[in-house]
């Protein structure tokens, strides 16, 4: 999605400082609206007899946190177009973290300013305000700056459902103006009168030739998960007779993100039905982008849901071990080293092997409970939001052990490491598994036996992963943890 960036809104033009201040000011107003509305909802809009003076302090904390975190995450630096996925990710992360700060500040203050539920209610409201307004600004700018389609390929889109509508919008906003939707076709009688961005449904699959001649189309794009291979072959045959090129958009990530028109490129799929041109399927890059959108969305929701845990666990750790967050170097996407976060579960300053087993004496009593419940992994939601990890993927490995990967095993680094993994479903709690095996030398056993087995499973995931499969892995992981 386009928006304010590059030619749209050059932050570093003469007025970039003013525009940055406008964004900061808008977010400050958003927090004021969100927390005030949350307070009203908390008291069912009966505020007359309530002491609500503390809301001012809460808003002040929210604004200061938003500015500081926003600066740290470069939300106001103009790195990404306003309304783009990257901009929405940065903004959402800043708001989620600011909401967490507001909640903690209200909890630890000497006198509770306002009911604690206000921060929990207000954060999603602020997300709606900030994200919604940015998307709106991006859409407005896109509409004003639609490219010139005078030399574009004229496209008939078969399928006027969500997927077809998303594809149409993507074509209209493609900065290179390669495609221009001129008509929709759909066999669903409920969509006969539908119009999308001024383009109407002009017939069914039986009308391909007639509509192609009338609209002077060059290309037929087939969308929709309901279109089977037999129907595709028949439509392709008719379209080829009408002189149309045929491209098939695989029904995958369009429901989550507009399909970039640039991804509609010829492949080696071959022709279907004889005389037609190549039938194209959407590259896996779109599903990867959809996976990222799912990661961000679910992680932000989880951060809000687990806000109480993010308050209680650090307090207990500060009172017991003193150290709250354990930072571990791990190997991520493409072999890049990143810092993975966990809640501390071991006694501070204790050396020893990097691998642990269930009965390791270095693990504290509270840390053992955190490990059993896997709550020590919660801070990795921040890694997911930052783009260093995914919700599902091969577990990130210590660089010391990743150095032993073979060329084949290094292929697991082709995807982001995950919170949940296929190997976890096979081995369960790794520490308990090692404890049951009880090898004389943990590291030798891990390097020579357990790690190769894990990597074989993770490689199978890398080769065959799908978004639907990720949801299944998440569901099975959560089910296993709750047993």
Short mmCIF file of C-alpha atoms in Angstrom, two decimals:
data_model
loop_
_atom_site.label_atom_id
_atom_site.label_comp_id
_atom_site.label_asym_id
_atom_site.label_seq_id
_atom_site.Cartn_x
_atom_site.Cartn_y
_atom_site.Cartn_z
CA UNK A 1 0.00 0.00 0.00
CA UNK A 2 1.32 3.42 -0.85
CA UNK A 3 1.15 6.40 1.39
CA UNK A 4 3.16 9.25 2.74
CA UNK A 5 6.71 8.31 1.96
CA UNK A 6 9.15 8.65 -0.89
CA UNK A 7 7.40 10.94 -3.31
CA UNK A 8 4.21 10.79 -1.27
CA UNK A 9 5.45 12.42 1.93
CA UNK A 10 9.18 13.11 1.97
CA UNK A 11 9.99 13.48 5.64
CA UNK A 12 13.26 15.13 4.84
CA UNK A 13 11.82 17.87 2.68
CA UNK A 14 11.50 21.35 4.13
CA UNK A 15 8.54 20.55 6.37
CA UNK A 16 9.56 17.14 7.64
CA UNK A 17 9.96 18.33 11.23
CA UNK A 18 6.45 19.76 11.21
CA UNK A 19 5.05 16.52 9.84
CA UNK A 20 6.86 14.51 12.47
CA UNK A 21 5.38 16.73 15.17
CA UNK A 22 1.93 16.28 13.62
CA UNK A 23 2.29 12.50 13.91
CA UNK A 24 3.44 12.75 17.53
CA UNK A 25 0.59 15.14 18.31
CA UNK A 26 -1.96 12.87 16.68
CA UNK A 27 -0.77 9.89 18.71
CA UNK A 28 -0.93 12.00 21.89
CA UNK A 29 -4.52 12.96 21.07
CA UNK A 30 -5.25 9.32 20.29
CA UNK A 31 -4.08 8.21 23.74
CA UNK A 32 -6.17 10.91 25.38
CA UNK A 33 -9.25 9.78 23.47
CA UNK A 34 -8.55 6.06 24.02
CA UNK A 35 -7.96 6.25 27.79
CA UNK A 36 -10.85 8.65 28.37
CA UNK A 37 -13.20 6.40 26.40
CA UNK A 38 -11.87 3.35 28.27
CA UNK A 39 -12.57 5.09 31.58
CA UNK A 40 -16.10 5.92 30.45
CA UNK A 41 -16.67 2.32 29.40
CA UNK A 42 -15.28 1.07 32.71
CA UNK A 43 -17.85 3.14 34.64
CA UNK A 44 -20.60 2.61 32.05
CA UNK A 45 -20.46 6.35 31.24
CA UNK A 46 -21.50 7.25 34.80
CA UNK A 47 -18.64 9.64 35.68
CA UNK A 48 -20.50 12.29 37.67
CA UNK A 49 -19.79 10.87 41.11
CA UNK A 50 -16.36 9.47 40.28
CA UNK A 51 -12.94 10.89 41.00
CA UNK A 52 -11.35 10.69 37.57
CA UNK A 53 -8.54 13.17 38.10
CA UNK A 54 -6.00 10.36 37.82
CA UNK A 55 -6.75 9.98 34.11
CA UNK A 56 -4.58 13.04 33.44
CA UNK A 57 -1.53 11.34 34.96
CA UNK A 58 -2.30 8.16 33.04
CA UNK A 59 -2.56 10.05 29.74
CA UNK A 60 0.71 11.85 30.48
CA UNK A 61 2.47 8.52 31.09
CA UNK A 62 0.99 7.11 27.88
CA UNK A 63 2.09 10.08 25.79
CA UNK A 64 5.63 10.12 27.19
CA UNK A 65 5.93 6.34 26.73
CA UNK A 66 4.58 6.58 23.17
CA UNK A 67 7.06 9.29 22.22
CA UNK A 68 10.07 7.55 23.77
CA UNK A 69 9.20 4.10 22.44
CA UNK A 70 8.18 5.58 19.08
CA UNK A 71 11.55 7.30 18.79
CA UNK A 72 13.35 4.09 19.80
CA UNK A 73 11.45 2.08 17.16
CA UNK A 74 11.86 4.94 14.62
CA UNK A 75 8.10 5.25 14.17
CA UNK A 76 8.45 8.99 13.53
CA UNK A 77 11.56 8.85 11.33
CA UNK A 78 9.71 8.27 8.06
CA UNK A 79 11.40 4.93 7.33
CA UNK A 80 8.20 3.51 5.83
CA UNK A 81 5.20 4.86 3.97
CA UNK A 82 2.31 5.87 6.21
CA UNK A 83 -0.25 3.08 6.03
CA UNK A 84 2.21 0.46 4.76
CA UNK A 85 2.49 -2.89 6.53
CA UNK A 86 5.91 -1.98 7.97
CA UNK A 87 4.59 1.34 9.26
CA UNK A 88 1.59 -0.40 10.84
CA UNK A 89 3.89 -2.96 12.47
CA UNK A 90 6.15 -0.29 14.00
CA UNK A 91 3.18 1.78 15.17
CA UNK A 92 1.38 -1.23 16.67
CA UNK A 93 4.51 -2.36 18.50
CA UNK A 94 5.02 1.12 19.98
CA UNK A 95 1.39 1.28 21.12
CA UNK A 96 1.43 -2.22 22.64
CA UNK A 97 4.61 -1.46 24.58
CA UNK A 98 3.28 1.94 25.65
CA UNK A 99 0.08 0.31 26.89
CA UNK A 100 2.18 -2.11 28.90
CA UNK A 101 4.11 0.80 30.43
CA UNK A 102 0.85 2.56 31.32
CA UNK A 103 -0.48 -0.57 33.00
CA UNK A 104 2.71 -1.12 35.00
CA UNK A 105 2.87 2.55 36.01
CA UNK A 106 -0.68 2.38 37.33
CA UNK A 107 0.05 -0.84 39.21
CA UNK A 108 3.25 0.31 40.91
CA UNK A 109 2.14 3.87 41.71
CA UNK A 110 1.75 4.63 45.41
CA UNK A 111 -1.87 5.66 44.95
CA UNK A 112 -3.70 3.92 42.14
CA UNK A 113 -4.62 6.68 39.71
CA UNK A 114 -7.45 4.92 37.95
CA UNK A 115 -8.84 1.33 37.66
CA UNK A 116 -6.22 -0.96 36.15
CA UNK A 117 -8.62 -2.24 33.54
CA UNK A 118 -8.57 1.20 31.88
CA UNK A 119 -5.10 0.59 30.41
CA UNK A 120 -6.14 -2.87 29.20
CA UNK A 121 -9.28 -1.46 27.55
CA UNK A 122 -7.58 1.67 26.26
CA UNK A 123 -4.69 0.01 24.45
CA UNK A 124 -6.82 -1.78 21.81
CA UNK A 125 -8.83 1.43 21.34
CA UNK A 126 -5.59 3.32 20.71
CA UNK A 127 -4.54 0.64 18.24
CA UNK A 128 -7.78 1.15 16.33
CA UNK A 129 -7.34 4.93 16.33
CA UNK A 130 -3.68 4.99 15.28
CA UNK A 131 -3.71 2.08 12.86
CA UNK A 132 -7.08 3.00 11.37
CA UNK A 133 -6.08 6.61 10.79
CA UNK A 134 -2.78 5.63 9.18
CA UNK A 135 -4.47 3.16 6.87
CA UNK A 136 -7.05 5.82 6.02
CA UNK A 137 -4.35 8.36 5.18
CA UNK A 138 -2.57 5.80 3.01
CA UNK A 139 -5.77 4.93 1.15
CA UNK A 140 -6.58 8.60 0.59
CA UNK A 141 -3.12 9.28 -0.80
CA UNK A 142 -3.30 6.19 -3.00
CA UNK A 143 -6.61 7.30 -4.45
CA UNK A 144 -5.22 10.75 -5.24
CA UNK A 145 -2.06 9.43 -6.83
CA UNK A 146 -3.27 6.52 -8.93
CA UNK A 147 -0.80 5.90 -11.76
CA UNK A 148 -1.48 6.33 -15.47
CA UNK A 149 -2.87 3.08 -16.88
CA UNK A 150 -2.95 4.20 -20.52
CA UNK A 151 -0.35 1.60 -21.54
CA UNK A 152 -1.38 -1.10 -19.05
CA UNK A 153 -2.62 -4.58 -19.89
CA UNK A 154 -6.40 -4.63 -19.74
CA UNK A 155 -7.50 -7.35 -17.33
CA UNK A 156 -10.69 -9.32 -16.80
CA UNK A 157 -10.82 -10.73 -13.27
CA UNK A 158 -12.73 -13.98 -12.83
CA UNK A 159 -14.01 -14.04 -9.24
CA UNK A 160 -15.51 -10.93 -7.67
CA UNK A 161 -15.14 -12.15 -4.10
CA UNK A 162 -12.67 -10.84 -1.54
CA UNK A 163 -9.70 -12.22 -3.46
CA UNK A 164 -10.74 -10.62 -6.73
CA UNK A 165 -11.46 -7.31 -5.04
CA UNK A 166 -8.05 -7.30 -3.35
CA UNK A 167 -6.35 -8.11 -6.65
CA UNK A 168 -8.26 -5.31 -8.38
CA UNK A 169 -7.22 -2.78 -5.74
CA UNK A 170 -3.62 -3.96 -5.98
CA UNK A 171 -3.65 -3.41 -9.74
CA UNK A 172 -5.14 0.05 -9.40
CA UNK A 173 -2.45 1.08 -6.91
CA UNK A 174 0.51 -0.59 -8.62
CA UNK A 175 3.00 2.30 -9.10
CA UNK A 176 4.21 0.76 -12.38
CA UNK A 177 0.63 0.66 -13.74
CA UNK A 178 1.11 -2.71 -15.43
CA UNK A 179 -2.50 -3.86 -15.18
CA UNK A 180 -5.91 -2.20 -15.48
CA UNK A 181 -9.05 -4.12 -14.39
CA UNK A 182 -11.79 -3.56 -16.98
CA UNK A 183 -14.37 -6.18 -16.00
CA UNK A 184 -15.28 -8.86 -13.48
CA UNK A 185 -16.77 -12.26 -14.25
CA UNK A 186 -18.39 -14.43 -11.59
CA UNK A 187 -20.62 -17.50 -11.63
CA UNK A 188 -22.23 -16.58 -8.30
CA UNK A 189 -25.64 -15.00 -9.10
CA UNK A 190 -25.46 -12.97 -5.87
CA UNK A 191 -22.60 -10.92 -7.36
CA UNK A 192 -24.19 -10.04 -10.71
CA UNK A 193 -24.84 -6.41 -9.70
CA UNK A 194 -21.57 -5.94 -7.79
CA UNK A 195 -19.22 -3.06 -8.64
CA UNK A 196 -15.67 -2.81 -7.29
CA UNK A 197 -13.82 0.52 -7.64
CA UNK A 198 -16.11 1.38 -10.54
CA UNK A 199 -15.62 -1.96 -12.31
CA UNK A 200 -18.73 -4.13 -12.55
CA UNK A 201 -19.48 -7.84 -12.91
CA UNK A 202 -20.31 -8.21 -16.60
CA UNK A 203 -21.09 -11.90 -16.88
CA UNK A 204 -20.12 -15.46 -16.01
CA UNK A 205 -17.50 -17.93 -17.21
CA UNK A 206 -19.70 -18.52 -20.26
CA UNK A 207 -19.27 -14.89 -21.30
CA UNK A 208 -15.46 -14.78 -21.46
CA UNK A 209 -15.22 -14.30 -25.24
CA UNK A 210 -18.00 -11.70 -25.41
CA UNK A 211 -16.68 -9.62 -22.50
CA UNK A 212 -13.11 -9.86 -23.85
CA UNK A 213 -14.20 -8.45 -27.21
CA UNK A 214 -16.35 -5.73 -25.64
CA UNK A 215 -13.70 -4.57 -23.15
CA UNK A 216 -10.70 -5.09 -25.47
CA UNK A 217 -9.00 -7.09 -22.72
CA UNK A 218 -5.54 -8.65 -23.00
CA UNK A 219 -5.48 -10.87 -19.94
CA UNK A 220 -7.75 -13.02 -17.77
CA UNK A 221 -6.83 -13.34 -14.07
CA UNK A 222 -8.55 -16.21 -12.24
CA UNK A 223 -9.01 -15.88 -8.48
CA UNK A 224 -10.96 -17.73 -5.82
CA UNK A 225 -10.45 -20.93 -3.87
CA UNK A 226 -13.74 -22.30 -5.24
CA UNK A 227 -12.39 -22.62 -8.80
CA UNK A 228 -11.19 -26.19 -9.35
CA UNK A 229 -8.63 -27.38 -11.89
CA UNK A 230 -11.27 -28.67 -14.31
CA UNK A 231 -12.99 -25.28 -14.39
CA UNK A 232 -9.64 -23.51 -14.78
CA UNK A 233 -8.76 -25.66 -17.80
CA UNK A 234 -12.12 -24.97 -19.44
CA UNK A 235 -11.96 -21.22 -18.78
CA UNK A 236 -8.36 -21.17 -20.04
CA UNK A 237 -9.38 -22.93 -23.26
CA UNK A 238 -12.16 -20.42 -23.95
CA UNK A 239 -9.92 -17.48 -23.02
CA UNK A 240 -7.15 -18.72 -25.32
CA UNK A 241 -9.61 -18.93 -28.22
CA UNK A 242 -10.51 -15.29 -27.47
CA UNK A 243 -6.83 -14.30 -27.59
CA UNK A 244 -6.44 -13.76 -23.85
CA UNK A 245 -3.42 -14.56 -21.75
CA UNK A 246 -4.44 -16.45 -18.58
CA UNK A 247 -2.96 -16.06 -15.12
CA UNK A 248 -4.16 -17.92 -12.02
CA UNK A 249 -3.86 -16.28 -8.61
CA UNK A 250 -3.52 -19.03 -6.00
CA UNK A 251 -6.01 -18.49 -3.14
CA UNK A 252 -3.60 -17.95 -0.30
CA UNK A 253 -2.68 -14.65 1.28
CA UNK A 254 -5.03 -12.31 -0.53
CA UNK A 255 -7.46 -12.47 2.38
CA UNK A 256 -4.79 -11.05 4.66
CA UNK A 257 -2.90 -8.64 2.40
CA UNK A 258 -3.51 -7.04 -0.99
CA UNK A 259 -1.80 -9.03 -3.71
CA UNK A 260 1.01 -6.98 -5.29
CA UNK A 261 0.31 -6.80 -9.01
CA UNK A 262 4.04 -7.17 -9.66
CA UNK A 263 3.75 -10.77 -8.43
CA UNK A 264 1.58 -11.66 -11.42
CA UNK A 265 4.52 -12.88 -13.51
CA UNK A 266 4.78 -15.82 -15.91
CA UNK A 267 5.98 -19.13 -14.50
CA UNK A 268 6.90 -22.52 -15.94
CA UNK A 269 3.48 -23.97 -15.14
CA UNK A 270 2.85 -24.66 -18.79
CA UNK A 271 -0.29 -24.18 -20.77
CA UNK A 272 -3.64 -25.62 -19.85
CA UNK A 273 -6.01 -26.75 -22.49
CA UNK A 274 -3.87 -26.57 -25.59
CA UNK A 275 -3.67 -23.19 -27.27
CA UNK A 276 -3.50 -20.90 -24.27
CA UNK A 277 -0.52 -19.13 -22.84
CA UNK A 278 1.17 -20.10 -19.59
CA UNK A 279 -1.09 -20.45 -16.57
CA UNK A 280 0.58 -18.64 -13.67
CA UNK A 281 0.28 -19.38 -9.98
CA UNK A 282 1.10 -16.86 -7.30
CA UNK A 283 4.66 -17.21 -5.88
CA UNK A 284 5.25 -18.32 -2.31
CA UNK A 285 6.46 -14.80 -1.47
CA UNK A 286 2.86 -13.74 -0.92
CA UNK A 287 2.26 -16.52 1.60
CA UNK A 288 5.46 -15.47 3.40
CA UNK A 289 4.11 -11.93 3.67
CA UNK A 290 0.80 -13.28 4.92
CA UNK A 291 2.69 -15.29 7.55
CA UNK A 292 4.35 -12.08 8.71
CA UNK A 293 1.01 -10.29 8.98
CA UNK A 294 -0.39 -13.20 11.03
CA UNK A 295 2.71 -13.16 13.26
CA UNK A 296 2.33 -9.46 14.00
CA UNK A 297 -1.42 -9.58 14.56
CA UNK A 298 -1.43 -12.60 16.89
CA UNK A 299 1.67 -11.40 18.77
CA UNK A 300 0.16 -8.00 19.52
CA UNK A 301 -3.04 -9.67 20.70
CA UNK A 302 -0.99 -12.03 22.89
CA UNK A 303 0.99 -9.13 24.36
CA UNK A 304 -2.28 -7.51 25.43
CA UNK A 305 -3.80 -10.77 26.73
CA UNK A 306 -0.68 -11.58 28.75
CA UNK A 307 -0.21 -8.08 30.16
CA UNK A 308 -0.88 -9.35 33.72
CA UNK A 309 1.84 -12.00 33.31
CA UNK A 310 4.27 -9.35 32.06
CA UNK A 311 3.62 -7.47 35.30
CA UNK A 312 3.54 -10.30 37.86
CA UNK A 313 6.46 -12.39 36.57
CA UNK A 314 9.01 -9.51 36.53
CA UNK A 315 7.93 -8.50 40.04
CA UNK A 316 8.46 -12.04 41.35
CA UNK A 317 11.82 -12.31 39.59
CA UNK A 318 12.97 -8.97 41.00
CA UNK A 319 12.08 -10.15 44.50
CA UNK A 320 13.70 -13.58 44.12
CA UNK A 321 16.65 -13.63 41.72
CA UNK A 322 16.98 -9.93 40.90
CA UNK A 323 17.47 -10.57 37.18
CA UNK A 324 14.34 -10.39 35.03
CA UNK A 325 15.23 -10.91 31.37
CA UNK A 326 17.70 -13.44 30.04
CA UNK A 327 19.28 -12.41 26.73
CA UNK A 328 20.65 -15.21 24.59
CA UNK A 329 22.44 -14.98 21.25
CA UNK A 330 20.72 -17.09 18.63
CA UNK A 331 21.05 -17.71 14.89
CA UNK A 332 18.14 -16.33 12.90
CA UNK A 333 16.99 -15.84 9.32
CA UNK A 334 19.86 -16.10 6.86
CA UNK A 335 22.36 -16.90 9.61
CA UNK A 336 22.03 -13.47 11.25
CA UNK A 337 22.76 -13.39 14.98
CA UNK A 338 20.06 -11.80 17.12
CA UNK A 339 19.28 -11.44 20.82
CA UNK A 340 16.45 -13.72 21.98
CA UNK A 341 14.58 -12.78 25.15
CA UNK A 342 13.35 -15.05 27.94
CA UNK A 343 12.33 -14.57 31.53
CA UNK A 344 15.24 -15.58 33.76
CA UNK A 345 14.90 -19.07 35.20
CA UNK A 346 18.40 -19.78 36.55
CA UNK A 347 20.41 -18.47 39.46
CA UNK A 348 22.37 -15.39 38.36
CA UNK A 349 26.09 -15.63 37.72
CA UNK A 350 26.11 -19.41 37.56
CA UNK A 351 28.29 -21.03 34.90
CA UNK A 352 28.12 -24.57 33.65
CA UNK A 353 26.91 -26.29 30.48
CA UNK A 354 24.73 -24.33 28.10
CA UNK A 355 22.34 -27.27 27.82
CA UNK A 356 20.13 -28.08 30.77
CA UNK A 357 18.10 -31.06 31.88
CA UNK A 358 14.92 -31.04 33.98
CA UNK A 359 16.72 -31.57 37.30
CA UNK A 360 19.47 -28.98 36.72
CA UNK A 361 20.27 -27.45 40.16
CA UNK A 362 20.95 -24.06 38.57
CA UNK A 363 17.24 -23.63 37.83
CA UNK A 364 15.40 -21.72 40.56
CA UNK A 365 12.13 -22.96 42.03
CA UNK A 366 10.10 -20.22 40.31
CA UNK A 367 12.19 -20.69 37.17
CA UNK A 368 11.31 -24.38 37.08
CA UNK A 369 7.60 -23.49 37.14
CA UNK A 370 8.14 -20.95 34.36
CA UNK A 371 9.86 -23.58 32.24
CA UNK A 372 7.18 -26.20 32.81
CA UNK A 373 4.43 -23.75 31.81
CA UNK A 374 6.62 -22.23 29.05
CA UNK A 375 5.81 -18.76 30.38
CA UNK A 376 9.53 -18.03 30.34
CA UNK A 377 9.23 -17.88 26.53
CA UNK A 378 6.68 -15.01 26.57
CA UNK A 379 9.24 -12.22 25.96
CA UNK A 380 9.95 -13.80 22.58
CA UNK A 381 6.69 -12.20 21.43
CA UNK A 382 8.80 -9.04 21.26
CA UNK A 383 11.26 -10.87 18.99
CA UNK A 384 8.32 -11.83 16.77
CA UNK A 385 7.04 -8.25 16.53
CA UNK A 386 10.57 -7.05 15.73
CA UNK A 387 10.76 -9.51 12.84
CA UNK A 388 13.56 -11.62 14.32
CA UNK A 389 11.30 -14.61 14.94
CA UNK A 390 7.99 -16.06 13.81
CA UNK A 391 5.23 -17.69 15.84
CA UNK A 392 5.95 -20.98 14.06
CA UNK A 393 9.28 -22.11 12.67
CA UNK A 394 12.44 -24.02 13.55
CA UNK A 395 13.59 -23.21 17.08
CA UNK A 396 16.54 -20.77 17.07
CA UNK A 397 19.85 -22.39 17.87
CA UNK A 398 22.86 -21.24 19.87
CA UNK A 399 25.63 -20.08 17.46
CA UNK A 400 27.98 -22.51 19.18
CA UNK A 401 25.90 -25.48 18.03
CA UNK A 402 24.77 -23.96 14.72
CA UNK A 403 28.45 -23.91 13.71
CA UNK A 404 28.18 -27.72 13.35
CA UNK A 405 25.36 -27.54 10.78
CA UNK A 406 25.99 -29.30 7.48
CA UNK A 407 25.20 -27.52 4.21
CA UNK A 408 21.86 -29.34 4.10
CA UNK A 409 21.02 -28.52 7.72
CA UNK A 410 21.74 -24.82 7.15
CA UNK A 411 18.61 -24.71 4.99
CA UNK A 412 16.59 -24.32 8.21
CA UNK A 413 17.95 -20.76 8.25
CA UNK A 414 15.90 -19.97 5.14
CA UNK A 415 12.93 -19.05 7.37
CA UNK A 416 12.56 -17.11 10.59
CA UNK A 417 12.99 -19.22 13.73
CA UNK A 418 9.81 -19.81 15.69
CA UNK A 419 8.25 -19.81 19.13
CA UNK A 420 6.46 -23.06 18.31
CA UNK A 421 7.99 -25.74 16.13
CA UNK A 422 7.31 -29.10 14.57
CA UNK A 423 10.21 -30.57 16.53
CA UNK A 424 8.59 -29.54 19.82
CA UNK A 425 5.52 -31.58 18.89
CA UNK A 426 7.80 -34.58 18.36
CA UNK A 427 10.05 -34.28 21.42
CA UNK A 428 7.94 -32.19 23.80
CA UNK A 429 9.85 -30.56 26.64
CA UNK A 430 13.46 -30.96 25.50
CA UNK A 431 14.86 -30.82 29.03
CA UNK A 432 12.52 -33.56 30.25
CA UNK A 433 13.34 -35.58 27.14
CA UNK A 434 17.09 -35.36 27.85
CA UNK A 435 16.42 -36.24 31.50
CA UNK A 436 14.60 -39.42 30.43
CA UNK A 437 17.47 -40.42 28.12
CA UNK A 438 19.99 -39.51 30.85
CA UNK A 439 23.10 -39.45 28.61
CA UNK A 440 26.52 -39.40 30.30
CA UNK A 441 27.55 -36.32 28.28
CA UNK A 442 24.69 -33.95 27.44
CA UNK A 443 26.51 -31.91 24.78
CA UNK A 444 27.83 -34.96 22.93
CA UNK A 445 24.37 -36.53 22.93
CA UNK A 446 22.79 -33.26 21.79
CA UNK A 447 25.23 -32.66 18.92
CA UNK A 448 25.43 -36.23 17.65
CA UNK A 449 21.88 -37.49 18.17
CA UNK A 450 19.19 -35.06 19.29
CA UNK A 451 20.15 -32.04 17.16
CA UNK A 452 20.31 -34.01 13.86
CA UNK A 453 16.89 -35.52 14.61
CA UNK A 454 15.44 -32.10 15.37
CA UNK A 455 16.93 -30.57 12.23
CA UNK A 456 15.54 -33.38 10.05
CA UNK A 457 12.06 -32.53 11.34
CA UNK A 458 12.62 -28.78 10.98
CA UNK A 459 13.85 -29.24 7.40
CA UNK A 460 10.63 -31.07 6.60
CA UNK A 461 8.76 -28.04 7.93
CA UNK A 462 10.87 -25.60 5.87
CA UNK A 463 10.20 -27.53 2.65
CA UNK A 464 6.47 -27.99 3.16
CA UNK A 465 5.19 -25.19 5.39
CA UNK A 466 1.84 -23.54 4.74
CA UNK A 467 -0.13 -20.94 6.62
CA UNK A 468 -2.79 -23.53 7.41
CA UNK A 469 -0.10 -25.87 8.70
CA UNK A 470 1.22 -23.12 10.98
CA UNK A 471 -2.21 -22.73 12.54
CA UNK A 472 -2.34 -26.49 13.13
CA UNK A 473 1.08 -26.45 14.81
CA UNK A 474 0.01 -23.54 17.02
CA UNK A 475 -3.22 -25.31 17.96
CA UNK A 476 -1.45 -28.58 18.79
CA UNK A 477 1.22 -26.73 20.79
CA UNK A 478 -1.35 -24.84 22.87
CA UNK A 479 -3.37 -28.02 23.39
CA UNK A 480 -0.26 -29.85 24.58
CA UNK A 481 0.71 -27.07 27.00
CA UNK A 482 -2.78 -26.95 28.52
CA UNK A 483 -2.94 -30.67 29.24
#
